[in-house]
Coordinates of C-alpha atoms and ligand atoms in Angstrom, one line a residue:
X779 CA -6.0 -28.4 -1.0
X780 CA -2.3 -28.4 -1.0
X781 CA -1.7 -28.5 -4.7
X782 CA 0.5 -25.6 -5.8
X783 CA -0.4 -24.3 -9.3
X784 CA 2.0 -21.8 -10.7
X785 CA 0.2 -18.6 -11.5
X786 CA 1.4 -16.6 -14.5
X787 CA 2.9 -13.9 -12.3
X788 CA 4.9 -16.5 -10.3
X789 CA 7.7 -16.4 -12.8
X790 CA 10.5 -19.1 -12.5
X791 CA 13.0 -18.4 -9.8
X792 CA 15.8 -18.2 -12.4
X793 CA 14.3 -15.2 -14.1
X794 CA 13.1 -13.4 -10.9
X795 CA 14.9 -10.5 -9.4
X796 CA 17.6 -11.6 -6.9
X797 CA 15.2 -11.1 -4.0
X798 CA 17.9 -10.8 -1.4
X799 CA 19.4 -7.8 -3.2
X800 CA 18.3 -5.2 -0.6
X801 CA 19.5 -7.5 2.2
X802 CA 22.8 -7.8 0.5
X803 CA 22.9 -4.0 0.3
X804 CA 22.1 -3.8 4.0
X805 CA 25.0 -6.2 4.8
X806 CA 27.2 -4.0 2.7
X807 CA 26.2 -1.1 5.0
X808 CA 26.9 -3.1 8.1
X809 CA 30.2 -4.2 6.7
X810 CA 31.1 -0.6 6.1
X811 CA 30.2 0.2 9.7
X812 CA 32.3 -2.6 11.0
X813 CA 35.2 -1.3 9.0
X814 CA 34.7 2.0 10.8
X815 CA 33.9 4.0 7.6
X816 CA 32.8 7.5 8.5
X817 CA 29.9 7.5 6.1
X818 CA 28.3 4.3 7.4
X819 CA 25.1 4.5 9.3
X820 CA 25.2 3.4 12.9
X821 CA 23.0 0.4 12.3
X822 CA 22.8 -0.5 16.0
X823 CA 21.5 3.0 16.8
X824 CA 18.9 2.7 14.0
X825 CA 17.6 -0.5 15.4
X826 CA 17.3 1.0 18.9
X827 CA 15.1 3.8 17.4
X828 CA 12.9 1.3 15.7
X829 CA 9.9 0.3 17.9
X830 CA 9.5 -2.9 15.8
X831 CA 13.2 -3.8 15.6
X832 CA 12.5 -7.3 17.1
X833 CA 10.3 -8.2 14.2
X834 CA 13.0 -7.9 11.6
X835 CA 14.1 -9.7 9.5
X836 CA 10.5 -11.0 9.1
X837 CA 9.8 -14.4 7.5
X838 CA 10.0 -13.9 3.7
X839 CA 6.9 -15.2 1.8
X840 CA 8.3 -16.2 -1.5
X841 CA 5.0 -16.8 -3.2
X842 CA 5.1 -13.2 -4.2
X843 CA 7.7 -12.7 -6.9
X844 CA 8.7 -9.7 -9.0
X845 CA 9.5 -9.3 -12.7
X846 CA 11.7 -6.3 -12.0
X847 CA 14.3 -5.1 -9.5
X848 CA 13.3 -3.8 -6.1
X849 CA 13.4 0.0 -6.2
X850 CA 16.3 1.2 -4.1
X851 CA 15.1 2.6 -0.7
X852 CA 16.9 5.9 -1.4
X853 CA 15.0 6.3 -4.7
X854 CA 11.7 5.3 -3.2
X855 CA 11.9 7.6 -0.1
X856 CA 12.6 10.6 -2.4
X857 CA 9.6 10.0 -4.6
X858 CA 6.3 9.8 -2.7
X859 CA 2.8 10.9 -2.8
X860 CA 1.6 12.0 0.6
X861 CA -0.5 15.1 0.2
X862 CA -0.8 15.6 3.9
X863 CA 2.8 16.8 3.7
X864 CA 2.5 18.7 0.4
X865 CA 1.9 18.0 -3.2
X866 CA 5.5 17.5 -4.3
X867 CA 7.2 14.1 -4.5
X868 CA 9.8 15.1 -2.0
X869 CA 7.8 15.1 1.3
X870 CA 10.3 12.9 3.3
X871 CA 11.6 15.7 5.4
X872 CA 8.2 17.2 6.2
X873 CA 6.8 13.8 7.0
X874 CA 9.4 13.3 9.7
X875 CA 7.3 15.5 12.0
X876 CA 4.5 12.9 12.2
X877 CA 4.5 11.2 15.6
X878 CA 3.8 7.5 15.1
X879 CA 3.7 6.5 18.8
X880 CA 1.4 6.4 20.7
X881 CA -0.9 5.5 17.8
X882 CA -4.1 3.6 17.8
X883 CA -6.4 2.2 15.2
X884 CA -10.2 2.5 15.7
X885 CA -12.2 -0.5 14.4
X886 CA -15.9 0.4 14.3
X887 CA -19.1 0.3 12.4
X888 CA -20.8 -3.0 11.7
X889 CA -18.6 -5.3 13.8
X890 CA -19.2 -7.5 16.8
X891 CA -17.1 -5.4 19.2
X892 CA -15.9 -2.0 18.1
X893 CA -12.6 -1.1 19.7
X894 CA -9.5 1.0 19.7
X895 CA -6.3 -1.0 19.4
X896 CA -2.8 0.4 20.1
X897 CA -0.7 -0.2 17.0
X898 CA 1.8 -2.4 18.8
X899 CA -1.0 -4.6 20.2
X900 CA -2.5 -5.0 16.8
X901 CA 0.9 -5.9 15.3
X902 CA 1.5 -8.4 18.0
X903 CA -1.8 -10.1 17.2
X904 CA -1.0 -10.5 13.5
X905 CA 1.1 -12.9 11.5
X906 CA 4.0 -10.8 10.2
X907 CA 5.8 -11.6 6.9
X908 CA 7.7 -9.9 4.1
X909 CA 6.4 -9.7 0.5
X910 CA 7.7 -8.1 -2.7
X911 CA 5.0 -6.1 -4.5
X912 CA 4.8 -4.0 -7.6
X913 CA 3.3 -0.5 -7.1
X914 CA 1.6 1.4 -9.9
X915 CA 0.6 5.0 -9.4
X916 CA -2.3 6.4 -11.6
X917 CA 0.3 9.0 -12.8
X918 CA 2.0 6.2 -14.7
X919 CA 5.1 5.7 -12.5
X920 CA 5.9 2.3 -10.9
X921 CA 8.1 0.8 -8.3
X922 CA 8.8 -2.5 -6.6
X923 CA 8.8 -2.6 -2.8
X924 CA 9.6 -5.1 -0.1
X925 CA 6.8 -4.6 2.4
X926 CA 6.6 -6.2 5.8
X927 CA 3.1 -6.6 7.3
X928 CA 0.1 -8.9 7.5
X929 CA -2.9 -9.9 5.3
X930 CA -5.8 -7.5 5.6
X931 CA -8.0 -10.6 5.8
X932 CA -6.5 -11.2 9.3
X933 CA -7.7 -7.8 10.5
X934 CA -11.2 -8.4 9.0
X935 CA -11.3 -11.7 11.0
X936 CA -10.2 -9.9 14.1
X937 CA -12.9 -7.2 13.6
X938 CA -15.6 -9.9 13.1
X939 CA -17.9 -7.9 10.8
X940 CA -21.7 -8.4 10.8
X941 CA -23.3 -9.8 7.7
X942 CA -24.6 -6.3 6.7
X943 CA -21.0 -5.1 6.4
X944 CA -20.1 -4.9 2.7
X945 CA -17.2 -2.4 2.6
X946 CA -14.3 -1.2 4.7
X947 CA -13.9 2.6 4.9
X948 CA -10.3 3.5 5.9
X949 CA -9.2 6.9 7.2
X950 CA -5.9 8.7 7.6
X951 CA -5.0 10.8 10.7
X952 CA -6.0 14.4 10.7
X953 CA -3.7 17.0 12.3
X954 CA -3.0 20.1 10.3
X955 CA -0.3 21.2 12.9
X956 CA 2.0 18.3 11.9
X957 CA 0.7 17.9 8.3
X958 CA 0.7 21.3 6.6
X959 CA -1.0 20.0 3.5
X960 CA -4.1 19.6 5.6
X961 CA -4.2 23.4 5.8
X962 CA -5.1 23.4 2.1
X963 CA -8.8 23.7 2.7
X964 CA -9.8 22.8 -0.9
X965 CA -8.9 19.1 -0.3
X966 CA -11.6 17.0 1.4
X967 CA -9.5 15.9 4.5
X968 CA -9.1 13.5 6.0
X969 CA -7.9 11.1 3.3
X970 CA -10.4 8.3 3.0
X971 CA -10.4 5.1 0.9
X972 CA -12.7 2.1 0.6
X973 CA -12.6 -1.5 -0.4
X974 CA -15.2 -4.2 -0.8
X975 CA -15.0 -6.9 1.9
X976 CA -14.1 -9.6 -0.7
X977 CA -11.3 -7.4 -2.0
X978 CA -10.1 -7.1 1.6
X979 CA -10.2 -10.9 2.0
X980 CA -8.1 -11.5 -1.2
X981 CA -4.7 -12.8 -0.3
X982 CA -3.0 -9.9 -2.0
X983 CA -4.6 -7.2 0.2
X984 CA -1.8 -6.4 2.6
X985 CA -1.4 -4.1 5.6
X986 CA 2.2 -2.8 5.7
X987 CA 3.9 -1.9 8.9
X988 CA 7.4 -2.1 7.5
X989 CA 9.4 -1.7 4.3
X990 CA 13.0 -2.5 3.4
X991 CA 13.5 -4.7 6.4
X992 CA 12.5 -2.1 9.1
X993 CA 9.6 -0.1 10.4
X994 CA 7.8 2.0 7.8
X995 CA 9.5 5.4 7.3
X996 CA 7.0 8.2 7.7
X997 CA 7.1 9.0 4.0
X998 CA 5.7 5.5 3.3
X999 CA 2.7 6.0 5.6
X1000 CA 3.9 5.0 9.1
X1001 CA 2.9 3.3 11.2
X1002 CA 0.4 1.4 9.1
X1003 CA -0.7 1.6 5.5
X1004 CA -2.6 -0.5 2.9
X1005 CA -0.9 -2.1 -0.1
X1006 CA -3.4 -3.2 -2.9
X1007 CA -1.0 -3.9 -5.7
X1008 CA -3.6 -4.6 -8.4
X1009 CA -5.1 -1.1 -8.0
X1010 CA -3.7 2.4 -8.7
X1011 CA -1.6 3.6 -5.8
X1012 CA -4.1 6.1 -4.4
X1013 CA -6.2 3.2 -3.1
X1014 CA -3.2 2.3 -0.8
X1015 CA -4.0 4.7 2.0
X1016 CA -1.3 5.7 4.4
X1017 CA -1.1 6.4 8.2
X1018 CA -4.4 4.8 9.0
X1019 CA -6.3 5.7 12.2
X1020 CA -9.7 4.2 11.6
X1021 CA -11.2 1.3 9.8
X1022 CA -15.0 1.2 9.7
X1023 CA -17.2 -1.6 8.4
X1024 CA -20.1 -0.2 6.5
X1025 CA -23.0 -1.2 4.3
X1026 CA -22.7 1.5 1.7
X1027 CA -19.8 2.1 -0.7
X1028 CA -17.5 4.8 0.8
X1029 CA -16.7 7.9 -1.2
X1030 CA -12.9 8.3 -1.3
X1031 CA -10.8 11.4 -1.0
X1032 CA -10.0 11.5 -4.7
X1033 CA -13.6 10.7 -5.8
X1034 CA -14.8 13.7 -3.7
X1035 CA -12.1 15.9 -5.1
X1036 CA -12.4 14.9 -8.8
X1037 CA -14.9 12.1 -9.3
X1038 CA -14.7 12.5 -13.1
X1039 CA -11.0 11.3 -13.0
X1040 CA -10.7 9.0 -10.1
X1041 CA -13.3 6.2 -9.4
X1042 CA -13.9 3.8 -6.6
X1043 CA -12.5 0.6 -8.2
X1044 CA -9.3 2.0 -9.8
X1045 CA -8.0 -1.4 -11.1
X1046 CA -4.9 -1.1 -13.3
X1047 CA -5.6 -1.6 -17.0
X1048 CA -3.3 -0.6 -19.9
X1049 CA -6.3 -0.3 -22.3
X1050 CA -8.4 2.2 -20.2
X1051 CA -6.8 5.6 -20.4
X1052 CA -7.2 8.2 -17.6
X1053 CA -9.3 11.1 -19.1
X1054 CA -6.1 13.1 -19.5
X1055 CA -3.4 10.5 -20.3
X1056 CA -2.7 7.0 -21.6
X1057 CA -2.2 4.1 -19.1
X1058 CA -0.5 1.9 -21.7
X1059 CA 3.0 2.2 -20.3
X1060 CA 4.7 3.0 -17.0
X1061 CA 8.0 4.4 -15.9
X1062 CA 10.1 2.3 -13.5
X1063 CA 11.3 4.9 -11.1
X1064 CA 15.1 4.7 -10.7
X1065 CA 15.5 2.3 -13.6
X1066 CA 15.2 4.9 -16.3
X1067 CA 12.9 3.0 -18.6
X1068 CA 9.3 2.6 -19.5
X1069 CA 7.6 -0.8 -19.8
X1070 CA 4.1 -1.9 -20.8
X1071 CA 1.5 -1.7 -18.1
X1072 CA 0.0 -5.0 -17.2
X1073 CA -3.7 -5.8 -16.6
X1074 CA -4.4 -5.6 -12.8
X1075 CA -0.7 -4.6 -12.6
X1076 CA 0.2 -8.3 -13.3
X1077 CA -2.0 -9.8 -10.6
X1078 CA -5.0 -10.8 -12.9
X1079 CA -5.0 -14.4 -11.8
X1080 CA -5.4 -13.4 -8.2
X1081 CA -8.1 -10.8 -8.6
X1082 CA -10.0 -10.9 -11.9
X1083 CA -12.6 -13.2 -10.3
X1084 CA -13.5 -10.4 -7.8
X1085 CA -15.0 -8.4 -10.7
X1086 CA -17.1 -11.1 -12.5
X1087 CA -20.5 -9.9 -13.4
X1088 CA -19.4 -6.3 -13.3
X1089 CA -18.8 -6.0 -17.0
X1090 CA -20.0 -2.6 -18.2
X1091 CA -19.1 -1.0 -14.9
X1092 CA -16.2 1.3 -14.6
X1093 CA -13.9 -1.0 -12.7
X1094 CA -10.7 0.3 -14.3
X1095 CA -11.3 3.9 -13.4
Ligands
MTE1335 N1 -3.1 9.4 3.4 C1 -2.6 9.3 2.1 N2 -2.4 8.1 1.5 C2 -1.9 8.0 0.3 C3 -1.6 9.2 -0.5 C4 -1.8 10.4 0.2 O1 -1.5 11.5 -0.4 N3 -2.3 10.5 1.5 N4 -1.2 9.1 -1.8 C5 -1.5 7.8 -2.5 C6 -0.8 7.7 -3.8 S1 -1.4 8.6 -5.0 C7 0.2 6.8 -4.0 S2 0.9 6.6 -5.5 C8 0.8 6.1 -2.8 C9 2.2 6.4 -2.8 O2 2.8 5.5 -1.9 P1 4.4 5.5 -1.7 O3 4.8 6.9 -1.2 O4 4.7 4.5 -0.7 O5 5.0 5.2 -3.0 O6 0.2 6.4 -1.6 C10 -1.2 6.6 -1.6 N5 -1.7 6.8 -0.3
MO1336 MO1 -0.6 7.6 -6.9

């Protein structure tokens, strides 16, 4: 099966965002450093601090195209949701206190061999590539991000789940000493999300370990986070420490907190409003404009089939 059929979201190269834009920007920074500009970042020192420096630049997978410009890194890192570090969008400084080495990910539940894997051993075992993805928060803002990482399906294969396993339950670290938001006892910490196994096996389900051509900044959910671009952003859980294979549908952090507003499936749909606001349009952060929301955030051809036979269930909620 080597036939390549163009999907609707694979827009022609000529109309796509110049994908190398952010690399161009990086070379501008390097050029400035070479010129001895006082403002330039010492890029060699940055690389030395990055435990994954040797992985970059990662192979760029150009199957995944965008219909919009990549959100500049500076804009993106100043506009995050990461409630462990507070409920404002500017959590970048607070998130710096998170120690991401040593870090291990526990894989347990209904699997052949439960284990703890050191993050760097996990990354070494995975095929690493870069992909450009849209991101759509349930709050109606959107971005476009160059992630580096590996398909979640590869991790499922490594885990070797038993036939009774139907869902993945993913969990974020818990440590109120470094994450002051976790002192807010009214939230059901730790942050938990869940996906069905066939969603995890879909080619779009991605585990990000980098963004913008380097290791994930803490504000993006270092050292490893999920990216499920056809779902509202809250499904894309950050700073993961545990992935359990389970038979029952997990109850997520947001479902526990406000089940009447945030459901399990959370697929993007312009025609299904949130109980308190419309989902018809979205704001492109940093671009200063609103555009129409797309069904499954523009990835319908990849994922609509996952939800066949679920008509009448609240899959867009
Ligand atoms: N652990 C954890 N994961 C999380 C969140 C969070 O607060 N804690 N926020 C979610 C929400 S609502 C969004 S929109 C995205 C934001 O990801 P970004 O900061 O990379 O844009 O992370 C998701 N993952
Ligand atoms: Mo979000």
